[in-house]
Short mmCIF file of C-alpha atoms and ligand atoms in Angstrom, two decimals:
data_model
loop_
_atom_site.label_atom_id
_atom_site.label_comp_id
_atom_site.label_asym_id
_atom_site.label_seq_id
_atom_site.Cartn_x
_atom_site.Cartn_y
_atom_site.Cartn_z
CA UNK G 1 86.47 -60.97 58.97
CA UNK G 2 84.14 -62.70 56.05
CA UNK G 3 84.07 -60.12 53.08
CA UNK G 4 80.57 -57.98 53.24
CA UNK G 5 80.14 -59.66 49.55
CA UNK G 6 79.94 -62.47 50.37
CA UNK G 7 75.94 -64.24 51.20
CA UNK G 8 74.87 -61.20 49.07
CA UNK G 9 72.50 -61.24 45.86
CA UNK G 10 73.16 -61.36 41.87
CA UNK G 11 70.83 -59.59 39.70
CA UNK G 12 70.74 -61.34 36.67
CA UNK G 13 70.20 -58.22 34.00
CA UNK G 14 67.81 -58.79 30.96
CA UNK G 15 68.12 -54.35 29.57
CA UNK G 16 65.72 -52.61 31.67
CA UNK G 17 66.00 -49.20 32.38
CA UNK G 18 65.93 -50.42 35.69
CA UNK G 19 67.83 -52.70 36.59
CA UNK G 20 71.10 -50.20 38.23
CA UNK G 21 68.31 -49.54 40.43
CA UNK G 22 66.91 -53.18 41.37
CA UNK G 23 70.71 -53.00 42.42
CA UNK G 24 71.26 -49.70 44.71
CA UNK G 25 68.04 -50.79 46.24
CA UNK G 26 69.31 -53.69 47.54
CA UNK G 27 72.58 -51.58 48.99
CA UNK G 28 70.13 -49.89 50.68
CA UNK G 29 69.03 -52.51 52.45
CA UNK G 30 72.29 -53.18 53.76
CA UNK G 31 72.68 -56.37 51.39
CA UNK G 32 75.92 -56.15 48.59
CA UNK G 33 74.80 -56.52 45.46
CA UNK G 34 75.93 -57.16 41.77
CA UNK G 35 74.37 -56.57 38.94
CA UNK G 36 75.17 -59.50 35.80
CA UNK G 37 74.59 -59.94 32.14
CA UNK G 38 72.50 -62.05 31.36
CA UNK G 39 74.69 -63.85 29.01
CA UNK G 40 77.73 -63.74 32.00
CA UNK G 41 79.09 -67.60 33.04
CA UNK G 42 78.07 -69.35 36.38
CA UNK G 43 81.89 -68.90 37.30
CA UNK G 44 81.31 -64.72 36.93
CA UNK G 45 77.84 -64.60 38.53
CA UNK G 46 78.54 -66.70 41.15
CA UNK G 47 82.07 -65.42 43.08
CA UNK G 48 80.77 -63.49 46.07
CA UNK G 49 78.91 -66.65 46.64
CA UNK G 50 75.08 -64.94 46.57
CA UNK G 51 72.40 -65.87 48.70
CA UNK G 52 69.38 -65.07 46.24
CA UNK G 53 68.79 -63.72 42.42
CA UNK G 54 66.34 -61.69 40.83
CA UNK G 55 66.07 -61.51 37.69
CA UNK G 56 65.79 -58.16 36.12
CA UNK G 57 62.77 -56.69 33.65
CA UNK G 58 63.59 -56.23 29.44
CA UNK G 59 62.53 -54.61 26.89
CA UNK G 60 62.37 -58.06 24.51
CA UNK G 61 59.24 -60.84 24.41
CA UNK G 62 60.22 -64.44 25.79
CA UNK G 63 59.36 -65.63 22.91
CA UNK G 64 60.54 -63.50 19.87
CA UNK G 65 64.46 -65.47 18.39
CA UNK G 66 67.19 -64.24 20.21
CA UNK G 67 65.14 -63.15 23.30
CA UNK G 68 67.27 -63.50 26.46
CA UNK G 69 66.90 -66.57 28.61
CA UNK G 70 67.36 -67.54 31.72
CA UNK G 71 70.48 -69.43 32.88
CA UNK G 72 69.61 -73.64 32.31
CA UNK G 73 72.18 -73.70 36.16
CA UNK G 74 70.12 -70.62 37.58
CA UNK G 75 66.43 -73.42 37.33
CA UNK G 76 67.92 -75.04 40.64
CA UNK G 77 68.24 -75.19 44.19
CA UNK G 78 68.22 -71.70 44.32
CA UNK G 79 66.26 -68.77 45.39
CA UNK G 80 64.61 -66.74 42.55
CA UNK G 81 62.41 -63.67 41.80
CA UNK G 82 61.39 -63.03 38.70
CA UNK G 83 60.90 -58.98 37.98
CA UNK G 84 58.38 -58.03 35.57
CA UNK G 85 60.42 -59.62 32.40
CA UNK G 86 62.26 -61.51 34.69
CA UNK G 87 59.28 -63.51 35.66
CA UNK G 88 58.18 -64.23 31.91
CA UNK G 89 61.48 -65.43 31.46
CA UNK G 90 61.64 -67.81 34.37
CA UNK G 91 57.82 -68.68 33.85
CA UNK G 92 58.90 -69.52 30.00
CA UNK G 93 61.48 -72.02 31.07
CA UNK G 94 59.77 -73.64 34.05
CA UNK G 95 57.27 -74.95 31.44
CA UNK G 96 54.65 -71.65 32.36
CA UNK G 97 52.50 -70.14 29.45
CA UNK G 98 53.43 -66.34 28.57
CA UNK G 99 50.93 -64.25 26.09
CA UNK G 100 50.62 -60.75 25.44
CA UNK G 101 48.18 -59.34 27.03
CA UNK G 102 44.54 -57.83 25.70
CA UNK G 103 45.81 -53.80 27.53
CA UNK G 104 48.91 -53.92 28.11
CA UNK G 105 49.66 -51.82 31.54
CA UNK G 106 52.68 -49.03 32.37
CA UNK G 107 52.32 -46.53 34.72
CA UNK G 108 50.16 -47.12 38.03
CA UNK G 109 48.40 -50.06 39.31
CA UNK G 110 46.22 -51.49 42.32
CA UNK G 111 46.92 -55.05 43.25
CA UNK G 112 45.51 -57.29 45.99
CA UNK G 113 46.39 -60.37 47.91
CA UNK G 114 45.01 -63.63 47.38
CA UNK G 115 47.95 -65.45 49.58
CA UNK G 116 49.24 -65.24 52.32
CA UNK G 117 53.21 -66.00 51.38
CA UNK G 118 56.74 -64.92 53.07
CA UNK G 119 57.21 -62.55 50.23
CA UNK G 120 54.72 -59.88 50.58
CA UNK G 121 53.79 -60.87 54.31
CA UNK G 122 53.45 -57.35 56.52
CA UNK G 123 52.45 -55.60 53.17
CA UNK G 124 49.72 -54.21 53.10
CA UNK G 125 46.21 -56.39 51.54
CA UNK G 126 45.62 -53.38 48.35
CA UNK G 127 48.68 -51.82 47.53
CA UNK G 128 50.01 -49.86 44.38
CA UNK G 129 52.08 -50.60 41.97
CA UNK G 130 54.54 -49.66 39.25
CA UNK G 131 53.45 -51.82 36.11
CA UNK G 132 55.42 -51.51 32.85
CA UNK G 133 54.24 -54.66 30.22
CA UNK G 134 53.07 -56.15 27.15
CA UNK G 135 53.29 -59.93 28.37
CA UNK G 136 51.59 -61.59 31.06
CA UNK G 137 51.60 -64.60 32.37
CA UNK G 138 48.37 -67.15 31.64
CA UNK G 139 49.07 -70.29 33.12
CA UNK G 140 52.57 -69.33 35.45
CA UNK G 141 55.16 -72.81 35.75
CA UNK G 142 53.58 -76.29 37.97
CA UNK G 143 54.12 -76.04 41.96
CA UNK G 144 52.85 -71.85 41.40
CA UNK G 145 49.85 -70.45 42.93
CA UNK G 146 48.96 -66.98 42.25
CA UNK G 147 50.18 -64.50 45.38
CA UNK G 148 48.53 -61.18 43.90
CA UNK G 149 46.58 -60.01 41.33
CA UNK G 150 45.85 -56.90 40.15
CA UNK G 151 42.82 -56.04 37.87
CA UNK G 152 43.98 -56.99 34.06
CA UNK G 153 46.93 -59.89 35.62
CA UNK G 154 45.32 -62.58 37.56
CA UNK G 155 48.88 -63.12 37.88
CA UNK G 156 50.70 -60.05 38.83
CA UNK G 157 52.90 -62.27 42.05
CA UNK G 158 53.16 -65.53 42.07
CA UNK G 159 55.66 -67.94 44.08
CA UNK G 160 56.88 -71.64 44.27
CA UNK G 161 57.35 -71.53 48.17
CA UNK G 162 58.71 -74.27 48.52
CA UNK G 163 61.42 -73.88 45.86
CA UNK G 164 61.68 -70.25 47.18
CA UNK G 165 61.13 -69.11 42.93
CA UNK G 166 58.93 -65.71 42.82
CA UNK G 167 57.59 -63.77 40.07
CA UNK G 168 56.36 -59.75 40.39
CA UNK G 169 55.01 -58.46 37.01
CA UNK G 170 55.65 -54.71 37.91
CA UNK G 171 58.52 -53.16 39.37
CA UNK G 172 59.23 -52.86 43.40
CA UNK G 173 62.56 -51.24 42.77
CA UNK G 174 61.59 -47.56 41.78
CA UNK G 175 59.62 -45.37 43.57
CA UNK G 176 56.54 -45.97 42.30
CA UNK G 177 56.09 -48.45 44.17
CA UNK G 178 55.84 -47.84 47.80
CA UNK G 179 56.34 -50.79 49.43
CA UNK G 180 58.48 -51.90 46.58
CA UNK G 181 61.29 -52.05 49.71
CA UNK G 182 59.73 -53.78 52.02
CA UNK G 183 58.70 -56.50 48.60
CA UNK G 184 62.81 -56.96 48.80
CA UNK G 185 63.10 -56.89 52.37
CA UNK G 186 61.59 -59.76 53.05
CA UNK G 187 63.65 -61.90 49.54
CA UNK G 188 66.31 -60.85 50.95
CA UNK G 189 65.88 -61.78 54.74
CA UNK G 190 63.21 -63.78 54.42
CA UNK G 191 63.42 -65.75 51.66
CA UNK G 192 66.54 -66.01 50.53
CA UNK G 193 68.41 -65.46 54.47
CA UNK G 194 70.92 -62.86 53.68
CA UNK G 195 72.38 -61.45 56.02
CA UNK G 196 72.61 -57.16 56.63
CA UNK G 197 76.32 -56.66 56.78
CA UNK G 198 77.19 -54.41 53.36
CA UNK G 199 77.88 -51.11 54.20
CA UNK G 200 80.26 -47.62 53.42
CA UNK G 201 82.03 -48.70 56.43
CA UNK G 202 82.61 -52.91 56.39
CA UNK G 203 83.06 -51.97 52.82
CA UNK G 204 86.31 -49.58 53.90
CA UNK G 205 87.42 -52.22 55.93
CA UNK G 206 87.75 -54.95 53.28
CA UNK G 207 89.19 -52.64 50.35
CA UNK G 208 91.90 -51.69 52.83
CA UNK G 209 92.30 -55.38 53.08
CA UNK G 210 92.32 -55.75 49.76
CA UNK G 211 94.67 -53.20 48.97
CA UNK G 212 97.16 -54.47 50.26
CA UNK G 213 97.27 -57.17 49.00
CA UNK G 214 97.12 -56.84 45.37
CA UNK G 215 100.05 -53.86 45.74
CA UNK G 216 102.55 -55.26 48.23
CA UNK G 217 105.36 -53.17 48.48
CA UNK G 218 104.95 -51.43 45.19
CA UNK G 219 104.66 -47.12 44.82
CA UNK G 220 100.77 -46.65 43.56
CA UNK G 221 100.72 -43.85 41.15
CA UNK G 222 96.04 -42.18 41.03
CA UNK G 223 95.75 -38.72 39.07
CA UNK G 224 93.54 -36.28 41.01
CA UNK G 225 91.36 -34.04 39.15
CA UNK G 226 89.11 -32.38 42.67
CA UNK G 227 86.41 -34.32 41.45
CA UNK G 228 84.58 -36.42 44.10
CA UNK G 229 85.44 -40.45 42.85
CA UNK G 230 89.52 -39.97 42.09
CA UNK G 231 89.21 -37.80 45.49
CA UNK G 232 87.45 -40.74 47.76
CA UNK G 233 89.92 -43.48 45.61
CA UNK G 234 92.74 -41.41 46.72
CA UNK G 235 91.05 -41.23 50.85
CA UNK G 236 91.66 -45.29 50.46
CA UNK G 237 94.25 -45.85 49.18
CA UNK G 238 96.01 -43.35 51.30
CA UNK G 239 94.60 -45.50 54.11
CA UNK G 240 95.27 -48.63 52.87
CA UNK G 241 99.62 -47.18 51.33
CA UNK G 242 100.15 -44.26 52.82
CA UNK G 243 103.41 -43.23 51.80
CA UNK G 244 103.67 -46.41 48.59
CA UNK G 245 100.90 -43.71 46.93
CA UNK G 246 101.69 -40.78 44.68
CA UNK G 247 98.96 -38.16 43.46
CA UNK G 248 99.56 -36.23 40.81
CA UNK G 249 97.49 -33.30 40.15
CA UNK G 250 97.13 -31.15 36.80
CA UNK G 251 96.25 -27.55 37.03
CA UNK G 252 94.99 -26.76 33.35
CA UNK G 253 94.69 -23.11 34.20
CA UNK G 254 90.31 -24.18 33.80
CA UNK G 255 89.10 -25.75 36.94
CA UNK G 256 87.09 -22.87 39.33
CA UNK G 257 88.01 -20.26 41.27
CA UNK G 258 90.14 -20.86 44.61
CA UNK G 259 89.82 -25.48 43.30
CA UNK G 260 94.10 -25.95 42.56
CA UNK G 261 95.08 -23.37 45.58
CA UNK G 262 91.89 -26.62 47.36
CA UNK G 263 93.17 -29.69 46.16
CA UNK G 264 96.79 -29.36 47.65
CA UNK G 265 95.41 -28.04 51.18
CA UNK G 266 92.79 -31.12 51.29
CA UNK G 267 95.31 -33.99 49.50
CA UNK G 268 98.88 -32.54 50.79
CA UNK G 269 97.51 -30.87 53.87
CA UNK G 270 94.84 -32.34 55.62
CA UNK G 271 95.51 -35.88 53.86
CA UNK G 272 98.31 -36.01 54.62
CA UNK G 273 99.47 -37.14 51.43
CA UNK G 274 102.16 -37.22 48.50
CA UNK G 275 101.25 -34.95 45.65
CA UNK G 276 103.04 -33.68 42.63
CA UNK G 277 100.95 -29.91 41.21
CA UNK G 278 101.61 -29.36 38.44
CA UNK G 279 100.70 -26.30 36.56
CA UNK G 280 100.69 -25.63 33.04
CA UNK G 281 98.24 -22.54 32.86
CA UNK G 282 100.71 -21.68 30.37
CA UNK G 283 100.45 -24.37 28.35
CA UNK G 284 96.58 -24.68 27.91
CA UNK G 285 95.90 -22.15 27.41
CA UNK G 286 98.88 -21.02 24.70
CA UNK G 287 97.84 -24.08 23.09
CA UNK G 288 93.77 -22.55 23.56
CA UNK G 289 94.46 -19.61 21.89
CA UNK G 290 92.92 -19.37 17.95
CA UNK G 291 90.37 -22.84 19.08
CA UNK G 292 86.57 -21.12 19.34
CA UNK G 293 85.35 -24.32 18.00
CA UNK G 294 83.62 -26.75 21.25
CA UNK G 295 84.84 -29.85 19.78
CA UNK G 296 88.70 -28.64 18.83
CA UNK G 297 88.52 -26.82 22.14
CA UNK G 298 87.87 -31.07 23.16
CA UNK G 299 89.91 -31.83 21.75
CA UNK G 300 93.23 -29.33 22.43
CA UNK G 301 92.57 -30.35 26.18
CA UNK G 302 92.82 -33.90 26.53
CA UNK G 303 95.53 -33.99 24.29
CA UNK G 304 97.48 -31.78 25.80
CA UNK G 305 96.29 -33.45 29.76
CA UNK G 306 97.46 -36.45 29.04
CA UNK G 307 100.46 -35.43 27.34
CA UNK G 308 101.33 -33.32 31.16
CA UNK G 309 100.27 -36.52 32.62
CA UNK G 310 102.36 -39.03 31.03
CA UNK G 311 105.22 -37.02 30.92
CA UNK G 312 105.44 -37.41 35.28
CA UNK G 313 103.86 -40.83 34.61
CA UNK G 314 106.71 -41.77 32.46
CA UNK G 315 109.59 -40.15 35.53
CA UNK G 316 107.32 -42.23 37.84
CA UNK G 317 107.35 -45.70 36.14
CA UNK G 318 110.77 -45.32 36.20
CA UNK G 319 111.85 -44.73 39.87
CA UNK G 320 109.85 -48.12 39.37
CA UNK G 321 105.32 -47.32 40.09
CA UNK G 322 104.12 -49.73 38.36
CA UNK G 323 100.37 -49.51 39.83
CA UNK G 324 98.05 -46.71 38.36
CA UNK G 325 95.03 -46.15 40.18
CA UNK G 326 91.66 -45.06 38.95
CA UNK G 327 87.81 -43.80 40.71
CA UNK G 328 86.49 -45.84 38.17
CA UNK G 329 82.81 -46.21 39.97
CA UNK G 330 80.36 -49.09 39.80
CA UNK G 331 77.57 -47.70 36.72
CA UNK G 332 80.82 -47.30 34.57
CA UNK G 333 81.79 -50.42 34.91
CA UNK G 334 77.90 -51.94 35.01
CA UNK G 335 77.62 -49.64 31.64
CA UNK G 336 80.82 -51.59 29.71
CA UNK G 337 80.19 -54.87 30.99
CA UNK G 338 76.67 -55.21 30.00
CA UNK G 339 75.71 -57.25 26.96
CA UNK G 340 75.34 -56.18 23.22
CA UNK G 341 72.48 -57.70 22.51
CA UNK G 342 70.35 -56.00 25.99
CA UNK G 343 72.41 -52.86 26.75
CA UNK G 344 69.72 -50.56 24.93
CA UNK G 345 71.40 -47.00 26.07
CA UNK G 346 74.75 -46.48 26.25
CA UNK G 347 75.84 -43.78 27.81
CA UNK G 348 78.65 -41.53 25.48
CA UNK G 349 81.52 -41.26 28.02
CA UNK G 350 83.35 -37.96 27.47
CA UNK G 351 86.40 -38.14 28.48
CA UNK G 352 88.88 -40.56 25.77
CA UNK G 353 91.72 -41.07 25.79
CA UNK G 354 94.37 -43.20 27.46
CA UNK G 355 98.06 -43.24 28.23
CA UNK G 356 100.65 -43.58 25.41
CA UNK G 357 101.10 -47.55 24.68
CA UNK G 358 104.70 -47.39 25.64
CA UNK G 359 103.72 -47.20 29.11
CA UNK G 360 101.88 -49.92 30.74
CA UNK G 361 100.67 -50.23 34.36
CA UNK G 362 98.14 -52.65 36.75
CA UNK G 363 95.15 -50.42 37.74
CA UNK G 364 93.22 -50.57 40.63
CA UNK G 365 90.00 -49.54 41.37
CA UNK G 366 89.00 -49.94 44.70
CA UNK G 367 85.25 -47.94 44.15
CA UNK G 368 84.42 -50.23 41.38
CA UNK G 369 81.40 -51.51 43.25
CA UNK G 370 80.55 -48.90 44.79
CA UNK G 371 77.39 -46.49 43.62
CA UNK G 372 77.85 -42.57 43.68
CA UNK G 373 76.20 -42.40 47.08
CA UNK G 374 78.25 -45.31 48.25
CA UNK G 375 81.34 -43.66 47.03
CA UNK G 376 79.46 -40.50 49.46
CA UNK G 377 79.54 -41.98 52.38
CA UNK G 378 83.00 -43.29 52.06
CA UNK G 379 84.14 -39.98 51.30
CA UNK G 380 82.68 -38.64 54.05
CA UNK G 381 83.49 -41.96 56.66
CA UNK G 382 87.38 -40.73 55.77
CA UNK G 383 87.57 -37.43 56.54
CA UNK G 384 86.84 -35.72 52.69
CA UNK G 385 85.21 -32.15 53.35
CA UNK G 386 81.29 -31.80 52.42
CA UNK G 387 83.24 -28.88 50.06
CA UNK G 388 84.63 -32.33 47.77
CA UNK G 389 82.48 -34.91 49.31
CA UNK G 390 79.23 -32.80 47.19
CA UNK G 391 80.18 -31.35 44.63
CA UNK G 392 78.58 -31.58 41.91
CA UNK G 393 79.35 -33.23 38.53
CA UNK G 394 82.35 -30.45 36.52
CA UNK G 395 83.83 -31.54 33.24
CA UNK G 396 86.83 -32.32 32.64
CA UNK G 397 87.13 -29.63 29.51
CA UNK G 398 86.70 -27.61 32.41
CA UNK G 399 85.40 -24.02 32.02
CA UNK G 400 87.26 -23.41 29.12
CA UNK G 401 83.46 -25.41 27.15
CA UNK G 402 82.37 -21.72 29.15
CA UNK G 403 83.87 -19.78 28.41
CA UNK G 404 82.14 -19.02 24.65
CA UNK G 405 84.31 -17.37 22.30
CA UNK G 406 88.23 -16.64 22.42
CA UNK G 407 89.20 -18.32 25.71
CA UNK G 408 91.37 -15.76 27.44
CA UNK G 409 93.21 -15.19 31.40
CA UNK G 410 91.74 -11.93 31.88
CA UNK G 411 88.08 -14.22 30.34
CA UNK G 412 88.57 -17.31 32.78
CA UNK G 413 89.25 -14.88 35.67
CA UNK G 414 85.74 -13.31 34.97
CA UNK G 415 83.65 -15.76 34.57
CA UNK G 416 85.66 -17.43 37.51
CA UNK G 417 84.72 -15.11 39.80
CA UNK G 418 80.72 -14.54 38.68
CA UNK G 419 80.40 -17.91 39.35
CA UNK G 420 82.26 -18.41 42.65
CA UNK G 421 79.15 -15.62 43.17
CA UNK G 422 76.54 -17.77 41.93
CA UNK G 423 77.82 -20.83 43.75
CA UNK G 424 78.34 -18.68 46.85
CA UNK G 425 74.63 -17.67 46.42
CA UNK G 426 73.32 -20.78 46.17
CA UNK G 427 75.14 -21.98 48.87
CA UNK G 428 73.80 -19.57 50.70
CA UNK G 429 69.96 -20.13 49.61
CA UNK G 430 70.49 -23.93 50.32
CA UNK G 431 70.25 -24.96 47.17
CA UNK G 432 74.34 -26.18 45.69
CA UNK G 433 72.76 -29.67 47.44
CA UNK G 434 69.50 -30.17 46.89
CA UNK G 435 67.11 -28.09 44.81
CA UNK G 436 69.91 -28.14 41.58
CA UNK G 437 71.61 -30.61 40.24
CA UNK G 438 74.51 -28.47 38.78
CA UNK G 439 74.83 -24.78 38.53
CA UNK G 440 77.07 -22.70 36.70
CA UNK G 441 77.69 -18.95 34.71
CA UNK G 442 78.67 -19.01 31.34
CA UNK G 443 80.49 -16.85 29.65
CA UNK G 444 78.67 -15.73 26.53
CA UNK G 445 80.96 -13.41 22.95
CA UNK G 446 78.10 -10.84 22.60
CA UNK G 447 79.31 -7.21 24.55
CA UNK G 448 75.58 -5.38 25.51
CA UNK G 449 75.46 -1.73 25.90
CA UNK G 450 74.49 -0.77 29.58
CA UNK G 451 73.67 1.94 31.79
CA UNK G 452 76.22 2.41 34.93
CA UNK G 453 75.91 5.55 37.04
CA UNK G 454 77.05 8.80 34.65
CA UNK G 455 78.46 6.15 32.12
CA UNK G 456 77.92 4.26 28.52
CA UNK G 457 79.23 0.55 29.26
CA UNK G 458 79.81 -1.60 26.13
CA UNK G 459 80.75 -5.43 27.74
CA UNK G 460 80.23 -8.97 28.12
CA UNK G 461 77.18 -11.07 28.60
CA UNK G 462 76.72 -13.55 31.38
CA UNK G 463 74.42 -16.62 31.40
CA UNK G 464 73.80 -18.49 34.18
CA UNK G 465 72.35 -22.27 34.58
CA UNK G 466 70.69 -24.49 37.33
CA UNK G 467 68.99 -28.11 36.07
CA UNK G 468 67.70 -31.08 38.38
CA UNK G 469 67.91 -34.11 37.31
CA UNK G 470 68.91 -38.10 37.59
CA UNK G 471 70.59 -39.15 34.97
CA UNK G 472 71.87 -35.97 33.44
CA UNK G 473 70.52 -37.19 30.06
CA UNK G 474 67.55 -35.18 31.20
CA UNK G 475 67.04 -32.67 32.74
CA UNK G 476 65.31 -29.28 33.97
CA UNK G 477 66.02 -26.11 34.07
CA UNK G 478 65.54 -25.59 37.91
CA UNK G 479 63.18 -22.71 38.75
CA UNK G 480 65.66 -20.75 41.09
CA UNK G 481 63.66 -17.83 43.30
CA UNK G 482 63.76 -14.15 41.08
CA UNK G 483 64.47 -13.20 45.14
CA UNK G 484 68.27 -15.28 43.70
CA UNK G 485 68.66 -14.74 41.52
CA UNK G 486 67.93 -10.42 41.23
CA UNK G 487 70.58 -11.27 44.02
CA UNK G 488 73.26 -12.67 41.73
CA UNK G 489 72.65 -10.37 39.09
CA UNK G 490 73.07 -7.55 41.31
CA UNK G 491 76.49 -8.65 43.00
CA UNK G 492 77.83 -9.92 39.24
CA UNK G 493 77.04 -6.42 37.64
CA UNK G 494 79.12 -5.20 40.76
CA UNK G 495 81.74 -6.88 41.65
CA UNK G 496 83.28 -8.85 38.87
CA UNK G 497 84.71 -5.40 35.68
CA UNK G 498 83.55 -6.18 32.67
CA UNK G 499 79.71 -7.96 33.41
CA UNK G 500 76.85 -5.62 32.73
CA UNK G 501 74.49 -7.84 32.06
CA UNK G 502 73.12 -11.51 33.91
CA UNK G 503 70.78 -13.67 32.17
CA UNK G 504 68.94 -17.09 32.73
CA UNK G 505 68.65 -20.46 30.91
CA UNK G 506 65.20 -20.85 30.55
CA UNK G 507 66.02 -24.33 28.32
CA UNK G 508 65.32 -28.15 29.58
CA UNK G 509 67.17 -31.26 28.35
CA UNK G 510 66.45 -32.20 25.51
CA UNK G 511 66.32 -29.71 23.27
CA UNK G 512 69.08 -27.89 24.82
CA UNK G 513 72.15 -29.88 26.33
CA UNK G 514 73.56 -28.75 29.86
CA UNK G 515 76.59 -27.65 28.86
CA UNK G 516 76.40 -24.44 26.38
CA UNK G 517 79.35 -26.15 24.24
P1 LIG Z 601 75.58 -32.88 28.64
O1 LIG Z 601 75.64 -30.73 28.35
O2 LIG Z 601 75.85 -33.32 27.61
O3 LIG Z 601 76.33 -32.28 30.37
O4 LIG Z 601 74.09 -32.48 28.83
C1 LIG Z 601 76.35 -34.07 30.66
C2 LIG Z 601 77.10 -33.71 32.06
O5 LIG Z 601 77.91 -34.35 31.50
C3 LIG Z 601 79.56 -32.90 31.31
N1 LIG Z 601 80.04 -33.29 30.70
C4 LIG Z 601 80.95 -33.74 30.31
N2 LIG Z 601 82.06 -34.09 30.96
N3 LIG Z 601 83.66 -34.24 29.82
C5 LIG Z 601 83.68 -34.39 31.03
O6 LIG Z 601 83.74 -34.79 32.12
C6 LIG Z 601 83.15 -33.70 28.79
O7 LIG Z 601 83.57 -32.92 28.06
C7 LIG Z 601 81.25 -33.08 29.68
N4 LIG Z 601 81.05 -32.29 28.83
C8 LIG Z 601 80.18 -32.21 29.44
C9 LIG Z 601 77.80 -31.28 32.10
O8 LIG Z 601 79.03 -31.29 33.17
C10 LIG Z 601 77.07 -32.59 32.87
O9 LIG Z 601 77.08 -32.91 34.34
#
């Protein structure tokens, strides 16, 4: 069986915010795509024998000092599609002329075909595209002809069909270019001759083979958090090596309602994995007793978590376990590999910290090549329940950053009960997978006066937070229906003792953050 990653597309990254999107679109067409910094070595870029190359956009101008250039070895014999800056880099490298455009073009534009050609074949003569550029092609390199034009760009698309080199001034990878995927399809199948052999199922067979090859008869340890990535990594390893896998799950006491039980039930019960469940609740509560400052909470939790996990790891290492598996996924890999010169957006990672230096394991990272949606498909194919595969993100420090002020068992239980009601009602309204990207409750360090029956109450205030977002870097508050909010508020005040007031957070990010701490 051939590797489903071979014969795909290498995406050369010049620093565009859309580079990952190019790879995702290609994979949606069942062709494997991988992203490389523009200055990666030829051996790295060609490791899976790509059939074609896509040069991404980027923030530079090709004539600027230090501007990233097209790799020289790429100039011969390979099908290439340059997108925006990638098209300009291609033009510059092959002797054409790029110049600042009199009018910069940002946003929607119309282009029309001037020539039939394999790249735009079967696409409408006039189509809407998404532009975002200052420079434009003044004169294409020798052998190239204009394929499409916009009002502002005589070469909105150009190509040399003989050498299979193409460039587009617009972004085919974004949703605002409605026929962009068709254009990519033409490039993949008609220009490069790729085969549609990439799929989550093909990935599973290949991953199982690779894992077995890497670990042989050895045992592998994996930290399960209850989150999607480690869960899918666990299910995949379980399929590959079964009893050689041992999972460690640390219950910090800061998880949501029924979560620790669910982890044990799914992984030990349904998936039949070796699972060591460590209940460290007392330790966490003890160490958090006097800590209320958000950063201090994170530090205490991070350290205690590593210490607890390290104890287990040390024990397993003494039994001869040499491998540590992690649920690293492709966006983590691309971000940490991006060339320092071109990466303009750097996501801050919240969960820093590693095992102490005396603990050395070889890493197994079976999901390194997958995007989040692919991780979910693999999880579903491996039989994980929807509640795990479609789980919303949950911060590493858990409910500690949603329990403002003192962290006590009693307050955590209150928060858990209210949060569960909110989740339950969102689920019933069909708004957990659609309509909210993340939704949760926050217990505030504030009391307010209320009245219940004939009694005056003086109890705690709870905030509901629900946001919509694509990337969690910016977010808007979800416009939940009033009736849904009314029901949630009513149930919480009636069912959860000690909360007598519920508010809804209507702050976007920025200026707010998604979490409250
Ligand atoms: P903020 O609050 O920064 O959150 O807007 C953005 C996303 O990151 C999650 N988050 C964390 N995740 N450890 C994590 O693993 C953390 O300390 C942490 N803080 C925030 C948050 O839930 C949201 O999805």
